[in-house]
Coordinates of C-alpha atoms and ligand atoms in Angstrom, one line a residue:
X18 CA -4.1 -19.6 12.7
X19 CA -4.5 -15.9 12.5
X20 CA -1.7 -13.8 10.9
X21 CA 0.4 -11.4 12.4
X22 CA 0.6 -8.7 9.5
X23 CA 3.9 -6.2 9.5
X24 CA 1.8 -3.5 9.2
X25 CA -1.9 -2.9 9.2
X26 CA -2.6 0.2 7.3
X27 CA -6.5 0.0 6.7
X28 CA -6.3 0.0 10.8
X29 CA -5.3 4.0 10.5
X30 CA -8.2 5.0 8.6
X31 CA -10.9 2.6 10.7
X32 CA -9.3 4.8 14.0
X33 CA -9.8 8.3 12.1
X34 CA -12.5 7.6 9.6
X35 CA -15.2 10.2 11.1
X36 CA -12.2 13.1 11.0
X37 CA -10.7 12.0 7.7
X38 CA -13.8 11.2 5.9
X39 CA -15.3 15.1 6.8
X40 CA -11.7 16.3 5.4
X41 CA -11.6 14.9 1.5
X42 CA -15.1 16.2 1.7
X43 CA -14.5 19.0 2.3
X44 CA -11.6 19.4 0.0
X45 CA -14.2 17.3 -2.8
X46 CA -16.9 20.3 -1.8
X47 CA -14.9 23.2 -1.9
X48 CA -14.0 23.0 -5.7
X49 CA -10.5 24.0 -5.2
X50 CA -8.3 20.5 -6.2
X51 CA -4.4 22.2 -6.8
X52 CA -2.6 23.8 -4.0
X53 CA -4.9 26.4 -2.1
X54 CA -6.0 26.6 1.0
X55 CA -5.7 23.3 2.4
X56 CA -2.1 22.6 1.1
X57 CA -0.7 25.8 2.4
X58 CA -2.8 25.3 6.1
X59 CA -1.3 21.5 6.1
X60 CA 2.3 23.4 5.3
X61 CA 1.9 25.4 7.9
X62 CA 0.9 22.8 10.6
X63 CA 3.6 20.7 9.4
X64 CA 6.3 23.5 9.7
X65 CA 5.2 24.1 13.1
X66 CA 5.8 20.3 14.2
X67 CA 9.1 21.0 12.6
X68 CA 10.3 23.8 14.2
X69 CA 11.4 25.8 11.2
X70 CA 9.9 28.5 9.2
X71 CA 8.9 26.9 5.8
X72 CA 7.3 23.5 4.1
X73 CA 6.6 23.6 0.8
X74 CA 4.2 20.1 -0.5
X75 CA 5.6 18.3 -2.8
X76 CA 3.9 15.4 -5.3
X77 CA 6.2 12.4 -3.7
X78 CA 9.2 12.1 -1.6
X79 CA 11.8 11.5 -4.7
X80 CA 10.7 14.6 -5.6
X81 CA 11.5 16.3 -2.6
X82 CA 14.5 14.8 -3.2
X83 CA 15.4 16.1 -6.8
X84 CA 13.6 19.7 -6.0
X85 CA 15.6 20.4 -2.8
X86 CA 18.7 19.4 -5.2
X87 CA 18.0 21.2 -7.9
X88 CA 16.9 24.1 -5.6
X89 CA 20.3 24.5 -3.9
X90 CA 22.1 24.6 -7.7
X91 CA 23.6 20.5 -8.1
X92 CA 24.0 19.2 -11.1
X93 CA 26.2 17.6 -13.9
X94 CA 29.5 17.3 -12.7
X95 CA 28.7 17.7 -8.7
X96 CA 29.1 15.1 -6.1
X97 CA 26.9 14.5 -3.7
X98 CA 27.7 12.1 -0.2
X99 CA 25.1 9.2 0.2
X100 CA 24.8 6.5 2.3
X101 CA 25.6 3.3 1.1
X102 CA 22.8 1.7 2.3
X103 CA 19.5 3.6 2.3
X104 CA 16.8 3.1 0.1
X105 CA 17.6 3.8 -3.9
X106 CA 15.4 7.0 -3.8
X107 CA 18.3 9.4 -1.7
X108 CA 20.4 8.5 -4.8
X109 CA 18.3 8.1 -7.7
X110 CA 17.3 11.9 -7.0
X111 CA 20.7 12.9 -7.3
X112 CA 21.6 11.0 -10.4
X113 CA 18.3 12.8 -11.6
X114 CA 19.3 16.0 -11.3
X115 CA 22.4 15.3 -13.3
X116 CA 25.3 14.9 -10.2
X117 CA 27.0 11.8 -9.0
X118 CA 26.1 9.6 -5.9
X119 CA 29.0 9.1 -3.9
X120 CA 28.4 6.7 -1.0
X121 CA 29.6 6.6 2.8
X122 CA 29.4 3.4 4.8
X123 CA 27.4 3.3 7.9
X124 CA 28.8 3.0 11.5
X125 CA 27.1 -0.6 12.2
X126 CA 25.7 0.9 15.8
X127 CA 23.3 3.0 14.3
X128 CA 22.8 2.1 10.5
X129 CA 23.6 5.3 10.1
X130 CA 26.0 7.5 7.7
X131 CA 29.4 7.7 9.8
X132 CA 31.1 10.9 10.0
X133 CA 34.2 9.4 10.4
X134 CA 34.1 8.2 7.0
X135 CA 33.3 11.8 5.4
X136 CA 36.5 12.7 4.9
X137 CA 38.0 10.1 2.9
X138 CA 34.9 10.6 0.0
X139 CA 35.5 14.3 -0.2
X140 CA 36.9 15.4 -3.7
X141 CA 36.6 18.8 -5.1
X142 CA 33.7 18.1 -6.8
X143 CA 32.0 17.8 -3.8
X144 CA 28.8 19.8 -3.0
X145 CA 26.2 18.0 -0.7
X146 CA 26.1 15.3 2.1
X147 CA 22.9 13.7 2.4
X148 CA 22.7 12.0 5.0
X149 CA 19.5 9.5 5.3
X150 CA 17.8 9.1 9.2
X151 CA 17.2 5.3 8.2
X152 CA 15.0 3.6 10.1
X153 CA 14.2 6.2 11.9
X154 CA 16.8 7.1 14.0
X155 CA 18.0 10.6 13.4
X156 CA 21.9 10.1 11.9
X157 CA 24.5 12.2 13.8
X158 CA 23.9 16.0 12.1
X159 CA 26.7 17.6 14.6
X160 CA 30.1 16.2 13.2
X161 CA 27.9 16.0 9.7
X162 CA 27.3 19.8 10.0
X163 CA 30.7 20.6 11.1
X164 CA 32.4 18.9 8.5
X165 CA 29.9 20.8 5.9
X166 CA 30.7 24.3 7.4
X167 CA 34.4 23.4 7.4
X168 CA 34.2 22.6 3.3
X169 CA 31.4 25.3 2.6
X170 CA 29.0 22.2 1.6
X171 CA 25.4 21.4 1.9
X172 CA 23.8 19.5 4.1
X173 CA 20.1 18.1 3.1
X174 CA 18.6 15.1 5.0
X175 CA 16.3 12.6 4.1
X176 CA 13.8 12.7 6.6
X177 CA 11.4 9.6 5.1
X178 CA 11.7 7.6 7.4
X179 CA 11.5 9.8 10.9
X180 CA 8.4 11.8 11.4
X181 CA 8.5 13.1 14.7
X182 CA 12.3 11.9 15.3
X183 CA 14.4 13.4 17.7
X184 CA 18.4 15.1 17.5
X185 CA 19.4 16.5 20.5
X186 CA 16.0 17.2 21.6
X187 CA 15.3 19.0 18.3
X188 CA 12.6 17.5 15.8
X189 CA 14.0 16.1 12.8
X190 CA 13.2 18.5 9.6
X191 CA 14.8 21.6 11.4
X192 CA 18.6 20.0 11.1
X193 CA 20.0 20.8 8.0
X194 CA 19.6 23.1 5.2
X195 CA 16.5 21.3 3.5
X196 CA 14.6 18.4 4.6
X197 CA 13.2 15.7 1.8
X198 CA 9.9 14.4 3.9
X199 CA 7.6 11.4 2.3
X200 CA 3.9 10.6 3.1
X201 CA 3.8 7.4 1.4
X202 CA 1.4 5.3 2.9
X203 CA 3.9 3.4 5.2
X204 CA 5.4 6.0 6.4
X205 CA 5.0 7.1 10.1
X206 CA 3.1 10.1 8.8
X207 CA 1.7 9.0 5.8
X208 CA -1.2 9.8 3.2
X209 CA -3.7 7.7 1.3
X210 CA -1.6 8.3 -2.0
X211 CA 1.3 9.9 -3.1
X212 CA 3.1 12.9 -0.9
X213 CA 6.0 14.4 0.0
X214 CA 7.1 17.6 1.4
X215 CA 10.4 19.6 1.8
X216 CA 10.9 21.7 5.4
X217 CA 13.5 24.2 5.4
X218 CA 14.1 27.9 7.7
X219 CA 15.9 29.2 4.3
X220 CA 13.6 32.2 3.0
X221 CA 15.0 32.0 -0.6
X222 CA 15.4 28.4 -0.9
X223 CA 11.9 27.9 0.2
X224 CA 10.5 30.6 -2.4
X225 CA 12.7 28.8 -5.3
X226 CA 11.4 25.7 -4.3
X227 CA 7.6 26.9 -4.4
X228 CA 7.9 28.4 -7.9
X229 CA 10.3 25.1 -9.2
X230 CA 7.4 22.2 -7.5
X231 CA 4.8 24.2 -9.9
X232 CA 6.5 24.8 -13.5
X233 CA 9.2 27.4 -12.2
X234 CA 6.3 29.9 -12.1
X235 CA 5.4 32.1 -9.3
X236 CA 2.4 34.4 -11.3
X237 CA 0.8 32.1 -13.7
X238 CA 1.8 31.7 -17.2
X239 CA 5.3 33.3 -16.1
X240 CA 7.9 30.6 -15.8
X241 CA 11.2 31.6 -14.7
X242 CA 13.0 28.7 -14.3
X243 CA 12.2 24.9 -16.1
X244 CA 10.3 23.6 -13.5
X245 CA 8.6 20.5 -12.0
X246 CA 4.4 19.6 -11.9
X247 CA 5.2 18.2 -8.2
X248 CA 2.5 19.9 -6.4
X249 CA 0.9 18.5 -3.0
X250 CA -3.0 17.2 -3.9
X251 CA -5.2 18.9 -1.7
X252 CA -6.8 16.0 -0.7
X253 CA -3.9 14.4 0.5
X254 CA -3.1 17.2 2.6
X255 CA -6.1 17.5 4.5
X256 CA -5.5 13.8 5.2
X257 CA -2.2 14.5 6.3
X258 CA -3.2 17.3 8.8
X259 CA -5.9 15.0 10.6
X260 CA -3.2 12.3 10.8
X261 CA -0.7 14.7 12.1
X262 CA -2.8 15.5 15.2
X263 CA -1.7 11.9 15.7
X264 CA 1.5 11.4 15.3
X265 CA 3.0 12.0 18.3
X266 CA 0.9 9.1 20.3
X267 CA 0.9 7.0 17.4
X268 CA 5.0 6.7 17.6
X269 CA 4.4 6.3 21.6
X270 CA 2.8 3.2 20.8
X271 CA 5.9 1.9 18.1
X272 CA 7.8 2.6 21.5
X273 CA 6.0 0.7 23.5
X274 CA 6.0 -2.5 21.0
X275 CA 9.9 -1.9 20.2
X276 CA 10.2 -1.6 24.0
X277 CA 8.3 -5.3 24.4
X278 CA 10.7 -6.6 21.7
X279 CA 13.9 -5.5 23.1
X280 CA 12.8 -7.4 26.4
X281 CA 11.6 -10.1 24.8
X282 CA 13.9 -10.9 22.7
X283 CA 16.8 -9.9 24.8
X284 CA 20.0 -12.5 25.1
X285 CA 19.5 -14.1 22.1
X286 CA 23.2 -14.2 20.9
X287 CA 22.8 -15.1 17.1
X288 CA 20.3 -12.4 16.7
X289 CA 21.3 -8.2 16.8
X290 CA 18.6 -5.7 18.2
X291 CA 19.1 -2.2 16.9
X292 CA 19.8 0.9 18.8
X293 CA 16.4 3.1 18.8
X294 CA 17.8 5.4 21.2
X295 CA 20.8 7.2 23.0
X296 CA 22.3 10.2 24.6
X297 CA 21.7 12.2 21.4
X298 CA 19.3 10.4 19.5
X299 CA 15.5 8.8 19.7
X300 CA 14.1 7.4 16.9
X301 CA 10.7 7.8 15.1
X302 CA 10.8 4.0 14.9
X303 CA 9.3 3.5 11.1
X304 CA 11.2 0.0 11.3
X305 CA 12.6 -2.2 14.1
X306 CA 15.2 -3.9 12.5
X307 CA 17.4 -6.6 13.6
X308 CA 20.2 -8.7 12.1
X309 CA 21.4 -12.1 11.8
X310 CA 23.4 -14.5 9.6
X311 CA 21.1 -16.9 9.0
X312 CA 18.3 -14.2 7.9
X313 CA 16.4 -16.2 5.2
X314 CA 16.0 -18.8 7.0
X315 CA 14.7 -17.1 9.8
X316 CA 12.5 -15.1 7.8
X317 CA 11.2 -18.5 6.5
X318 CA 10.9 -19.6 9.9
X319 CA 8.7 -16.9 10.6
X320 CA 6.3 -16.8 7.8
X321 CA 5.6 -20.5 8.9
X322 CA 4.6 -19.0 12.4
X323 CA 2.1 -16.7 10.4
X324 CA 4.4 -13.3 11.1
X325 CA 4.6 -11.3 7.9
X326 CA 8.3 -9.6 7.8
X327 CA 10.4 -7.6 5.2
X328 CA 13.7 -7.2 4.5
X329 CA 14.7 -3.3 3.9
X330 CA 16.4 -3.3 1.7
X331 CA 18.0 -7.0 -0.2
X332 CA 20.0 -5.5 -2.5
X333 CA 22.2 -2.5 -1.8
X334 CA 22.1 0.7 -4.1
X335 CA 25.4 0.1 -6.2
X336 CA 24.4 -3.3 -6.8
X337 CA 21.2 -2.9 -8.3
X338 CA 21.0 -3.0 -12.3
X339 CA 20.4 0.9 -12.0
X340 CA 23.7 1.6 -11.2
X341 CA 25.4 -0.9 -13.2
X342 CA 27.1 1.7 -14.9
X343 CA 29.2 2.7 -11.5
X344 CA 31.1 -0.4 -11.8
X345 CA 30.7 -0.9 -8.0
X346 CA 31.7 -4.7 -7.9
X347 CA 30.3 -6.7 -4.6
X348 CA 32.8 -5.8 -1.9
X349 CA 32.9 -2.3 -3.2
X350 CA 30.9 -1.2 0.3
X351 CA 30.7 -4.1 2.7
X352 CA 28.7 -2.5 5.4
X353 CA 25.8 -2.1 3.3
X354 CA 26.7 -5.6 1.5
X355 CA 26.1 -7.2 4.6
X356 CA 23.0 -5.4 5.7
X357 CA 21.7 -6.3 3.2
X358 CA 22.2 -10.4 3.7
X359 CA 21.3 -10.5 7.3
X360 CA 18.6 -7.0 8.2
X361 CA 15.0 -8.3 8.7
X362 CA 12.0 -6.0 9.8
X363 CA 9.7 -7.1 12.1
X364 CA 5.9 -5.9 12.4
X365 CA 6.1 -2.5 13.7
X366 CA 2.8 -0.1 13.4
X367 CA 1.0 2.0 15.8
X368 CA -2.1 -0.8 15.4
X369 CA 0.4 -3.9 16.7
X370 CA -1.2 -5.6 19.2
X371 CA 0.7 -6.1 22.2
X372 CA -0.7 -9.9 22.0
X373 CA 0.8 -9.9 18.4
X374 CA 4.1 -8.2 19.2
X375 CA 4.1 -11.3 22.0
X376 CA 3.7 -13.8 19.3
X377 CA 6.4 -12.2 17.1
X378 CA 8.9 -12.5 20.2
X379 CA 7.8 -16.2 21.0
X380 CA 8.0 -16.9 16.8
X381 CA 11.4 -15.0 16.7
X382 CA 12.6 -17.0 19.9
X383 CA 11.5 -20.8 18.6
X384 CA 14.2 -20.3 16.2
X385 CA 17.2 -22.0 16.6
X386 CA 19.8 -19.4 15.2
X387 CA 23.4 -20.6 16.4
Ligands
PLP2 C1 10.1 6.2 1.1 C2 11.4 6.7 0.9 C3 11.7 7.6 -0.1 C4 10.9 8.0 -1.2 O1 9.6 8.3 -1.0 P1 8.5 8.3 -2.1 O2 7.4 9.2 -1.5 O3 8.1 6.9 -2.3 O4 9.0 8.8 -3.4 C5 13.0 8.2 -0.1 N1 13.9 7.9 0.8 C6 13.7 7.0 1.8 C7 14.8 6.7 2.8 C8 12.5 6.4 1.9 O5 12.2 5.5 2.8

């Protein structure tokens, strides 16, 4: 029995190989390999998509991370609002840069960080939300942006997950003050290799962060500030810019398959389907993740139907070894606790088959999960 795979990402590069293959030659011919012309015509196209006036590459999206950070002035002794359940990167870059990680709890509609639950983490010390758009789904940046303008705070997203989501009809990487972007492979826009990217309309912030991705230097051999080597390879952003002429009907087509699932899999009571769009919101749709209590042995069930899934993410930041030193005991943050005991993640790609997203739902619904 064939395998359904939860993402096929050799598929991208057969669709594209003519157009990608003439790019990293070209880079490869032009003997230019750091920064240069194809980095800054990749920024530009991808600053465009965004809507705002700067993107400045970046080596990896943890980087992004730490640079926009560090860019804005955090550091030891500064707080920094986090969701309790994204992905360890949103706080590992701001324990990198010296400040403290202070989570939030999601509201469970939306995975997202609730604004309602701002408030209560506020302490003096506080300096930054950064709110993730997991999944996806664009978080709510209005009550987030209010509160921040209110308190004289920063807001700086985590865009990783939602090339080419939507906020109130605006593109994600034009909502905040700076937007952390990765390309890692997965991602909806993603390169053959490392790559990340920041997005920002902030004319200082963006030159700052241009001299701090390459050694704090903006004429070479000056260096003004201690900086990073986090520069954007050149061959990764010609890859990008050929895969960005994409992206807008490749995330049609995660529609269409999260479209087939919510129908398919519709009145299934022991089993959750998440919320991929609203009145404010539509979602770039990196995952499609639903939610039950009997998770792992659904997830077993599945893998004996041949469907490949993942579980993002089985162990919530503050419980991970990392941050033992937070002394965050299980029940510290429930909402992500739970996530992460019943989320599951099925295929989702722009190269699903609609005949594979059909044997997903028929898998999914042979289950008996009361
Ligand atoms: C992928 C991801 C990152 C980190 O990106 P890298 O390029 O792997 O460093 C950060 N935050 C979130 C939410 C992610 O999904």
């Amino acid at each position: 029995m064939s395998q359904v795979p939860f993402l096929d990402l050799g598929a991208t590069y057969r669709e594209l190989q003519g157009e990608i293959d003439a790019a990293v030659g070209r880079v490869l011919s032009s003997g230019w390999y750091i920064l240069g012309p194809e980095v800054e015509a990749f920024e530009r196209a991808f600053a465009v998509d965004c809507g705002v006036k700067h993107c400045i590459g970046v080596a990896n999206g943890l980087d992004a991370l730490e640079l926009v950070l560090a860019a804005v002035g955090i550091g030891p002794g500064d707080e920094v609002l986090v969701p309790s359940n994204t992905y360890i990167a949103t706080w590992l870059a701001v324990t990198h840069v010296g400040a403290t990680p202070v989570p939030v709890e999601p509201d469970e509609a939306t995975f997202n960080l609730d604004p309602r639950k701002i408030e209560a983490a506020l302490t003096p010390r506080t300096r930054a939300i950064l709110p993730v758009h997991l999944y996806g789904l664009p978080a709510d940046m209005e009550p987030i942006r209010a509160i921040a303008r209110a308190r004289g705070l920063f807001v700086l997203d985590d865009a990783a997950q939602a090339h080419g989501g939507l906020y109130r009809r605006r593109r994600v990487g034009g909502l905040a003050d700076a937007t952390a972007w990765s390309f890692y492979p997965g991602k909806n826009l993603g390169a053959y290799g490392d790559a990340g990217a920041i997005t920002t309309d902030d004319d200082d912030l963006a030159d700052r962060l241009r001299a701090l991705r390459n050694y704090g230097s903006r004429v070479k051999y000056h260096n003004e500030v201690a900086g990073w080597n986090s520069r954007l390879d050149p061959v990764q952003a010609a890859v990008l810019g050929v895969k960005l002429r994409h992206l807008d009907a490749w995330n049609l087509r995660r529609k269409r398959i999260a479209a087939l699932y919510d129908a398919g899999l519709a009145g299934l009571p022991w089993l959750t389907l998440p919320r991929w769009e609203d009145e404010t919101a539509s979602s770039a749709l990196h995952l499609y993740v639903v939610q039950t209590r009997r998770r792992d042995e659904l997830q077993r069930h599945l893998t004996d139907c041949g469907v490949q899934t993942l579980i993002h993410y089985p162990i919530a930041p503050h419980r991970q070894p990392a941050y033992a030193d937070l002394a965050m005991p299980e029940g510290s943050w429930p909402i992500a606790e739970r996530m992460a005991r019943e989320v599951l993640s099925l295929p989702m790609g722009p190269h699903l088959s609609e005949e594979n997203a059909q044997r997903v739902i028929a898998a999914v619904r042979s289950f008996d999960g009361h």
